[in-house]
Amino acid sequence: MYHSYFHFSESPFSIAPDPQFLFMSERHQEGLAHLLFGISSDSGGFIALTGEVGTGKTTLCRCLLQQLPEQVEIALIFNPKLNAIELLAAICDELGIAYPQATDSLKHLVDALNRHLLAAHAQGRRTVLLIDEAQNLSLEVLEQIRLLTNLETTKAKLLQIILVGQPELKQLLERQELRQLNQRITARYHLLPLSFAETKAYIRHRLTLSQGDPGLFTPGAIRRIYRKSRGIPRLINILCDRALLGAYANQQKTVDAKTVDKAALETLPSAKNRSVFRVAVWALVMLAIVGYSFNLHRPVHNKLILSGRLPQPPSEPATPPSEAKATQPGLSSLPADAGLSLAVATAKLLALWHKPVPASGAADCDNAVASGLQCLFDKTDWQSLIALDRPAVLELTVATGGKRYLLLTGIDNDRAILQAHETFSLPILELLKHWHGYYLVLWQPPKPGVTEIKPGEHSANVRWLRQQLHAEGSGKAIDWFDDDLRKHLSVFQQQHHLVADGLAGGRTLIHLGNLAGAPDSPKLTVTRGE
């Protein structure tokens, strides 16, 4: 209704999980990286991704589907309210596995699935089972899912399972009956709501993608949206959509805080209830203090707040500093045939590490792992990418909407040094019009196969981590990843603008490697003018 009024190309705040509109906060980047790592790993077991309702879990899963390596096949279960037989049948249906349609035998279904997994493994393919809304799984079905991880060869698990759900999933997995499953979870990630700064960037991101004015919401409106939505993307979308409708109805050119307040009363029941509650409380307070003098009014009010009988409204976020004006992304001028395929770009990246490249001139992460390296698929901003100090394959969007890949090898003042079939340079600002943050880098683990070092771990890897962080330990504590070491690691992550989760994952290990010199790693060549 308001699209033509605000000149939108499409609805900017639809609640449909459209990956095109995915805003990659730091937590979303880390969550996606965990999922990609789980899919590319041969370790098997479970990955658990949790988050509050509306934080973007399903959208993140759909974004994951767009980045699946070619050798990965995935079974998606979006309705987990099934019994064990129905779930196995649904998995077989997703993977195209034939089975007797009228069967009520778990054995027949498991045998059919096992044959398929063995055949896929023999052909170099990986199979992933992703279950959304997993907090709705019954105990019986969860136990059956655990048994699926017993499908394996002598060297590898045949099925990687990703459980995605609300915080209740964490509580469910902690039940005594599920301790065996809980012990098989190799990676856990909890998706948090957006911060105030991220909420502001999120709103502008969606407005920009819809060809709208990124300054359509006033600073006061954005602060009010953050306070009322608590940074939950779905609530942000609902509020913004209704506020835009209100602004259109009143023929306003911008959305102000007053419009957001009205939108919240119309769309958020909790906001309506809080408003009614505040009015009722204030009415009672005013009646209670009618007999008091004006000088006694403020002490009574403060006493009521301190006693908890009068709700204290949440504080507004601090007014943000002035920002640079957001720029509209330009139309792609990159030729449709520019760049490389991902496989060829990965082979060129492998060559920079002086590792064997297949005769075909194409490579993937399996070739990198066979050479003792690890892949890091991620999405980030330009500064964070440069801070990794590694040559990187960049995914670009060309004029036709297709994907092309270029190899970033260095920076020459304000130009990026790139490789396709030949080496060339491009103004960084021009490159950023086509690059939306997706990249691939290779990195050298501190020890073969070490892709992360986790709290609670007891190994020589922990000793290496202590040495890099200069975190002292004594006796057996040297090899133990205790709370003190986690605090040291969190400080290091904050200093390097990483997510301070106290877990030494791929990006953190790369930065730690840089700290140690990383003599065997190719670096970006950087030239700065005087």
XYZ file of C-alpha atoms in Angstrom:
530
model
C 0.000 0.000 0.000
C 2.820 2.433 0.837
C 5.380 1.089 -1.670
C 4.839 3.686 -4.396
C 4.572 6.501 -1.847
C 8.062 5.770 -0.485
C 9.381 4.553 -3.891
C 10.209 1.020 -2.677
C 11.018 -1.661 -5.244
C 9.624 -4.308 -2.860
C 8.449 -4.639 0.718
C 11.440 -3.805 2.956
C 10.117 -5.354 6.159
C 8.411 -8.588 5.175
C 8.652 -11.239 7.908
C 9.192 -13.981 5.293
C 12.657 -15.594 5.779
C 14.172 -14.173 2.568
C 17.975 -14.745 2.525
C 18.333 -11.750 0.196
C 17.422 -9.510 3.124
C 19.568 -11.318 5.675
C 21.481 -8.817 7.775
C 24.687 -10.437 8.939
C 25.419 -9.147 12.403
C 28.557 -10.494 14.062
C 26.486 -13.152 15.791
C 24.809 -14.142 12.518
C 28.219 -14.371 10.843
C 29.467 -16.629 13.598
C 26.297 -18.735 13.501
C 26.583 -19.244 9.739
C 30.269 -20.070 10.095
C 29.399 -22.762 12.681
C 26.867 -24.305 10.311
C 29.266 -24.228 7.356
C 31.996 -25.726 9.478
C 29.696 -28.502 10.614
C 28.776 -29.343 7.047
C 32.385 -29.355 5.834
C 33.600 -31.426 8.789
C 33.908 -35.210 8.751
C 33.574 -35.447 12.515
C 29.855 -36.271 12.464
C 27.801 -35.763 15.607
C 25.429 -32.866 16.248
C 25.481 -29.105 15.894
C 22.953 -27.114 17.943
C 21.884 -23.614 16.876
C 19.492 -21.889 19.286
C 17.979 -18.449 19.583
C 14.883 -16.581 20.716
C 11.789 -16.483 18.528
C 12.341 -14.056 15.651
C 16.139 -13.722 15.910
C 16.684 -15.065 12.375
C 17.425 -18.771 12.792
C 15.269 -19.955 9.888
C 16.536 -17.183 7.614
C 20.088 -18.178 8.515
C 19.292 -21.778 7.548
C 17.931 -20.653 4.180
C 21.086 -18.595 3.644
C 23.070 -21.746 4.396
C 21.225 -23.624 1.637
C 22.444 -21.079 -0.907
C 26.069 -21.761 0.040
C 26.124 -25.540 0.185
C 29.142 -27.119 -1.498
C 28.229 -29.187 -4.540
C 29.181 -32.462 -2.836
C 26.717 -31.936 0.030
C 23.140 -33.228 -0.033
C 20.803 -32.116 2.698
C 17.532 -33.331 4.179
C 15.428 -30.504 5.625
C 12.785 -31.126 8.271
C 10.765 -27.989 9.041
C 7.880 -29.779 10.808
C 9.401 -31.926 13.571
C 6.103 -32.942 15.204
C 6.479 -36.469 13.865
C 6.925 -39.877 15.423
C 10.097 -41.870 14.791
C 8.741 -43.754 11.747
C 7.326 -40.553 10.189
C 10.607 -38.732 10.729
C 12.689 -41.474 9.077
C 10.225 -41.606 6.192
C 10.483 -37.808 5.818
C 14.300 -38.033 5.741
C 14.129 -40.717 3.055
C 11.686 -38.596 1.053
C 14.008 -35.584 1.268
C 16.985 -37.628 0.034
C 14.997 -39.452 -2.638
C 15.443 -42.879 -1.024
C 12.996 -45.607 -2.060
C 11.280 -47.588 0.714
C 8.034 -49.595 1.094
C 5.378 -46.897 1.426
C 3.191 -48.864 3.830
C 6.035 -49.912 6.119
C 5.831 -49.420 9.863
C 9.268 -50.915 10.462
C 12.053 -48.708 11.734
C 14.551 -51.322 10.584
C 13.426 -51.154 6.955
C 13.766 -47.361 6.950
C 17.130 -47.307 8.736
C 18.517 -49.996 6.408
C 17.417 -48.029 3.340
C 18.958 -44.852 4.752
C 22.198 -46.642 5.636
C 22.581 -48.036 2.103
C 22.093 -44.565 0.663
C 24.613 -42.986 3.065
C 27.235 -45.619 2.272
C 26.778 -45.082 -1.464
C 26.996 -41.300 -1.038
C 30.161 -41.644 1.063
C 31.749 -43.878 -1.587
C 31.097 -41.157 -4.173
C 32.683 -38.454 -2.000
C 29.387 -36.826 -1.026
C 28.368 -35.672 2.431
C 24.862 -35.955 3.829
C 23.386 -33.491 6.304
C 20.120 -33.619 8.240
C 18.844 -30.204 9.369
C 15.850 -30.074 11.711
C 14.237 -26.688 12.386
C 12.010 -26.008 15.433
C 13.805 -28.931 17.084
C 12.504 -27.960 20.533
C 9.262 -29.677 19.459
C 10.913 -33.097 19.025
C 9.740 -35.789 21.420
C 12.179 -37.728 23.588
C 11.491 -40.872 21.574
C 12.319 -39.151 18.286
C 15.441 -37.511 19.708
C 16.702 -40.906 20.814
C 16.092 -42.277 17.321
C 17.980 -39.329 15.841
C 20.894 -40.057 18.179
C 20.993 -43.632 16.917
C 21.365 -42.327 13.360
C 24.819 -41.040 14.290
C 25.838 -44.677 14.754
C 25.679 -45.049 10.967
C 29.367 -44.885 10.122
C 32.356 -46.440 8.438
C 35.531 -47.321 10.317
C 36.839 -43.794 9.699
C 33.908 -41.444 9.300
C 30.368 -40.716 10.402
C 27.922 -40.897 7.523
C 25.439 -38.289 8.717
C 25.909 -34.782 10.119
C 22.887 -33.546 12.097
C 22.038 -29.893 12.770
C 19.368 -29.086 15.378
C 17.899 -25.577 15.187
C 15.473 -24.366 17.810
C 14.336 -21.935 20.478
C 16.053 -21.685 23.891
C 13.798 -24.497 25.116
C 15.944 -26.808 22.964
C 18.906 -26.152 25.262
C 16.800 -27.096 28.280
C 15.504 -30.201 26.506
C 18.996 -31.417 25.655
C 20.081 -31.033 29.284
C 17.576 -33.638 30.457
C 19.057 -36.733 32.050
C 17.393 -39.009 29.483
C 19.241 -37.231 26.663
C 22.715 -37.107 28.200
C 24.125 -39.423 25.504
C 22.867 -37.144 22.742
C 24.039 -34.045 24.605
C 27.550 -35.471 24.815
C 27.642 -35.878 21.024
C 27.048 -32.197 20.307
C 30.356 -30.999 18.886
C 29.358 -27.339 18.358
C 26.762 -25.124 20.032
C 25.774 -21.612 19.118
C 23.162 -19.280 20.603
C 21.922 -16.474 18.363
C 21.395 -13.261 20.328
C 19.163 -10.277 19.410
C 20.702 -7.270 17.671
C 22.428 -4.481 19.571
C 21.237 -0.885 19.192
C 23.933 -0.141 16.583
C 23.024 -3.331 14.707
C 19.312 -2.466 14.848
C 20.039 0.884 13.223
C 22.200 -0.778 10.552
C 19.552 -3.495 10.029
C 16.800 -0.969 9.306
C 18.967 0.970 6.876
C 20.140 -2.260 5.240
C 16.573 -3.315 4.442
C 15.572 0.140 3.247
C 18.596 0.255 0.936
C 17.892 -3.190 -0.547
C 14.353 -2.009 -1.338
C 15.714 1.097 -3.098
C 14.316 3.295 -0.342
C 15.753 6.238 1.570
C 18.067 4.822 4.296
C 17.279 7.890 6.442
C 13.517 7.349 6.326
C 13.356 6.593 10.073
C 14.446 9.425 12.342
C 17.099 8.743 15.028
C 14.383 8.983 17.690
C 12.240 6.454 15.827
C 15.118 3.998 15.595
C 15.831 4.308 19.316
C 12.155 3.680 20.052
C 12.071 0.648 17.721
C 15.092 -0.838 19.483
C 13.579 -0.354 22.923
C 10.225 -1.847 21.983
C 11.568 -4.731 19.856
C 14.501 -5.552 22.191
C 16.583 -6.060 19.033
C 14.572 -9.044 17.752
C 14.516 -8.819 13.924
C 10.971 -10.143 13.492
C 9.577 -7.535 15.897
C 11.655 -4.856 14.180
C 10.059 -5.847 10.866
C 6.539 -5.795 12.301
C 7.054 -2.386 13.925
C 8.701 -0.823 10.883
C 6.043 -2.118 8.508
C 3.196 -0.755 10.603
C 5.029 2.540 11.220
C 5.521 3.011 7.464
C 1.804 2.406 6.957
C 1.047 5.021 9.616
C 3.405 7.537 8.033
C 1.769 6.931 4.651
C -1.715 7.408 6.110
C -0.642 10.758 7.583
C 1.271 11.750 4.418
C 4.558 12.005 6.356
C 7.865 11.863 4.516
C 9.703 10.372 7.508
C 8.830 8.035 10.368
C 9.188 9.631 13.811
C 9.106 8.253 17.357
C 5.433 9.159 17.819
C 4.484 7.064 14.795
C 6.490 4.129 16.155
C 4.735 4.403 19.529
C 1.349 4.177 17.813
C 2.538 1.247 15.672
C 3.699 -0.599 18.789
C 0.292 -0.183 20.456
C -1.384 -1.608 17.341
C 0.936 -4.566 16.759
C 2.649 -5.581 20.006
C 0.248 -6.859 22.684
C 2.920 -6.501 25.331
C 3.335 -2.820 24.463
C -0.422 -2.310 24.723
C -0.530 -4.087 28.074
C 2.408 -2.082 29.396
C 0.740 1.132 28.291
C -2.531 0.244 30.033
C -0.604 -0.870 33.113
C 1.348 2.391 33.287
C -1.834 4.446 32.981
C -3.496 2.430 35.746
C -0.507 2.687 38.048
C -0.111 6.383 37.495
C -3.810 6.886 38.189
C -3.496 5.025 41.492
C -0.380 6.977 42.406
C -2.040 10.281 41.659
C -5.031 9.306 43.800
C -2.711 8.241 46.594
C -0.864 11.525 46.688
C -3.822 13.896 46.363
C -3.632 14.641 50.095
C 0.092 15.426 49.993
C 1.726 18.689 49.203
C 3.676 19.228 45.995
C 6.969 19.039 47.893
C 6.168 15.508 48.990
C 5.349 14.324 45.460
C 8.870 13.450 44.312
C 9.900 11.474 47.451
C 6.689 9.430 47.250
C 7.289 8.715 43.554
C 10.897 7.675 44.174
C 9.895 5.491 47.107
C 7.347 3.682 44.956
C 9.974 3.035 42.277
C 12.470 1.711 44.798
C 9.857 -0.553 46.358
C 9.095 -2.088 42.984
C 5.432 -1.029 43.039
C 5.823 1.459 40.195
C 7.395 0.175 36.960
C 10.445 2.114 35.849
C 10.481 2.506 32.044
C 13.544 1.150 30.259
C 16.212 3.719 29.528
C 16.660 5.036 26.006
C 19.887 4.060 24.261
C 22.425 6.836 24.120
C 22.038 9.170 21.170
C 24.467 7.858 18.575
C 27.185 10.072 17.111
C 26.565 11.588 13.705
C 27.165 9.167 10.894
C 28.411 9.344 7.359
C 25.571 9.525 4.861
C 24.679 6.064 3.561
C 25.220 5.574 -0.167
C 23.006 3.649 -2.520
C 24.695 0.642 -4.113
C 25.473 1.365 -7.767
C 24.346 -0.750 -10.685
C 26.784 -3.532 -11.486
C 29.138 -2.608 -14.322
C 31.282 -5.721 -14.023
C 31.138 -7.778 -17.243
C 29.083 -10.949 -17.012
C 32.089 -13.087 -17.955
C 34.461 -11.475 -15.451
C 35.907 -13.612 -12.685
C 36.311 -17.342 -12.145
C 34.301 -20.264 -10.902
C 34.632 -21.029 -7.214
C 36.538 -24.243 -7.954
C 39.126 -22.484 -10.170
C 39.496 -19.588 -7.710
C 40.046 -22.077 -4.884
C 42.730 -23.834 -6.951
C 44.535 -20.507 -7.452
C 44.299 -19.854 -3.725
C 45.742 -23.299 -3.031
C 48.643 -22.533 -5.378
C 49.495 -19.401 -3.350
C 50.058 -21.730 -0.402
C 52.422 -23.812 -2.593
C 50.161 -26.816 -2.219
C 49.397 -29.407 -4.925
C 46.665 -28.341 -7.344
C 44.594 -30.996 -9.170
C 45.462 -31.453 -12.856
C 41.978 -30.236 -13.747
C 42.822 -26.779 -12.373
C 39.822 -26.949 -10.051
C 39.893 -27.541 -6.289
C 37.680 -27.566 -3.220
C 38.110 -27.665 0.533
C 38.769 -31.396 0.479
C 41.968 -30.661 -1.477
C 42.898 -28.024 1.084
C 42.321 -30.375 4.021
C 44.369 -33.089 2.276
C 47.219 -30.552 2.145
C 47.007 -29.823 5.867
C 45.002 -26.604 5.546
C 41.499 -25.602 6.590
C 38.795 -23.598 4.796
C 37.006 -20.683 6.406
C 33.720 -19.711 4.708
C 32.309 -16.570 6.238
C 30.710 -13.191 5.715
C 32.252 -10.034 7.102
C 33.072 -6.393 6.389
C 36.073 -5.109 4.441
C 38.136 -4.058 7.461
C 37.695 -7.411 9.207
C 38.647 -9.253 6.017
C 41.864 -7.246 5.631
C 42.664 -7.850 9.325
C 42.842 -11.606 8.613
C 45.834 -10.810 6.363
C 45.268 -13.781 4.064
C 44.603 -13.972 0.320
C 40.874 -14.505 -0.063
C 38.393 -15.664 -2.681
C 35.660 -13.020 -2.945
C 32.155 -13.771 -4.183
C 30.897 -11.017 -6.481
C 27.462 -10.352 -7.956
C 27.657 -9.345 -11.632
C 25.245 -7.430 -13.851
C 23.222 -10.521 -14.761
C 22.726 -11.405 -11.100
C 25.086 -14.376 -11.318
C 28.035 -15.105 -9.069
C 31.698 -14.744 -10.003
C 34.808 -15.202 -7.896
C 38.028 -13.195 -7.761
C 41.154 -13.787 -5.710
C 42.190 -10.850 -3.524
C 45.982 -10.824 -3.121
C 46.770 -7.307 -1.934
C 45.970 -3.630 -1.449
C 47.655 -0.778 -3.326
C 46.527 2.415 -1.622
C 42.832 2.710 -2.606
C 42.905 -0.164 -5.098
C 42.453 -3.894 -4.591
C 44.898 -6.261 -6.313
C 42.890 -9.124 -7.784
C 43.463 -12.273 -9.780
C 41.148 -13.792 -12.352
C 42.764 -15.250 -15.448
C 45.243 -12.360 -15.081
C 46.228 -10.013 -12.259
C 44.606 -6.568 -12.278
C 43.541 -3.838 -9.866
C 40.185 -2.261 -9.137
C 39.226 0.714 -6.953
C 38.122 -0.631 -3.600
C 34.944 1.449 -3.691
C 34.055 -0.108 -7.048
C 34.772 -3.599 -5.728
C 32.518 -3.052 -2.722
C 29.576 -2.401 -5.061
C 29.766 -6.039 -6.164
C 31.024 -7.739 -3.003
C 28.447 -8.406 -0.275
C 30.805 -9.814 2.340
C 31.136 -13.495 1.391
C 34.667 -14.858 1.235
C 36.806 -17.976 1.509
C 40.279 -18.106 3.030
C 42.628 -20.977 3.724
C 44.519 -21.165 6.999
C 47.088 -23.326 8.712
C 45.911 -24.913 11.987
C 48.394 -24.730 14.878
C 48.435 -28.537 14.782
C 47.082 -30.902 12.101
C 43.299 -31.126 12.215
C 42.819 -28.563 15.006
C 39.925 -26.376 13.919
C 38.871 -25.069 17.330
C 39.923 -25.146 20.961
C 36.987 -25.172 23.358
C 36.401 -24.395 27.051
C 36.641 -27.579 29.108
C 39.132 -29.136 26.699
C 42.178 -30.904 28.157
C 44.978 -31.235 25.598
C 48.324 -29.979 24.347
C 46.365 -27.585 22.105
C 45.276 -25.727 25.221
C 48.918 -25.382 26.245
C 49.689 -23.840 22.849
C 46.763 -21.429 23.311
C 48.094 -20.373 26.719
C 51.490 -19.683 25.210
C 50.033 -17.473 22.499
C 47.961 -15.490 24.998
C 50.696 -15.441 27.657
C 48.116 -16.877 30.051
C 49.921 -18.576 32.899
C 48.795 -21.863 34.374
C 50.186 -24.288 36.919
C 50.455 -28.064 36.990
C 47.652 -29.856 35.166
C 45.925 -26.504 34.617
C 48.373 -25.762 31.799
C 46.569 -28.256 29.560
C 43.100 -27.400 30.895
C 40.855 -24.794 29.218
C 39.521 -23.224 32.409
C 37.526 -20.047 33.073
C 40.681 -17.992 33.543
C 41.949 -18.929 30.081
C 38.554 -18.177 28.609
C 38.715 -14.663 30.068
C 42.161 -14.127 28.519
C 40.853 -15.324 25.170
C 37.777 -13.078 25.355
C 39.998 -10.044 25.948
C 42.113 -11.006 22.922
C 38.968 -11.367 20.797
C 37.688 -7.963 21.879
C 41.032 -6.374 21.004
C 40.843 -7.855 17.493
C 37.138 -7.012 16.975
C 36.079 -10.661 17.061
C 33.023 -12.072 18.792
C 34.191 -12.474 22.397
C 32.687 -15.913 22.954
C 35.754 -17.438 24.618
C 35.956 -20.119 21.916
C 39.073 -20.357 19.734
C 37.485 -20.981 16.317
C 38.792 -20.395 12.810
C 38.943 -16.587 12.775
C 40.447 -16.450 16.255
C 43.074 -19.072 15.382
C 44.026 -17.089 12.274
C 44.604 -13.965 14.385
C 46.578 -15.995 16.916
C 48.656 -17.372 14.042
C 49.362 -13.824 12.860
C 50.487 -12.964 16.370
C 52.973 -15.843 16.216
C 54.257 -14.730 12.810
C 52.620 -17.474 10.667
C 55.816 -17.900 8.596
C 54.327 -20.489 6.244
C 51.187 -18.493 5.430
C 50.899 -16.216 2.370
C 49.932 -12.676 3.328
C 48.209 -9.806 1.599
C 50.658 -7.371 -0.009
C 49.753 -3.907 1.250
C 51.115 -0.644 -0.153
C 50.248 2.655 1.466
C 51.031 6.092 0.107
C 52.924 8.721 2.040
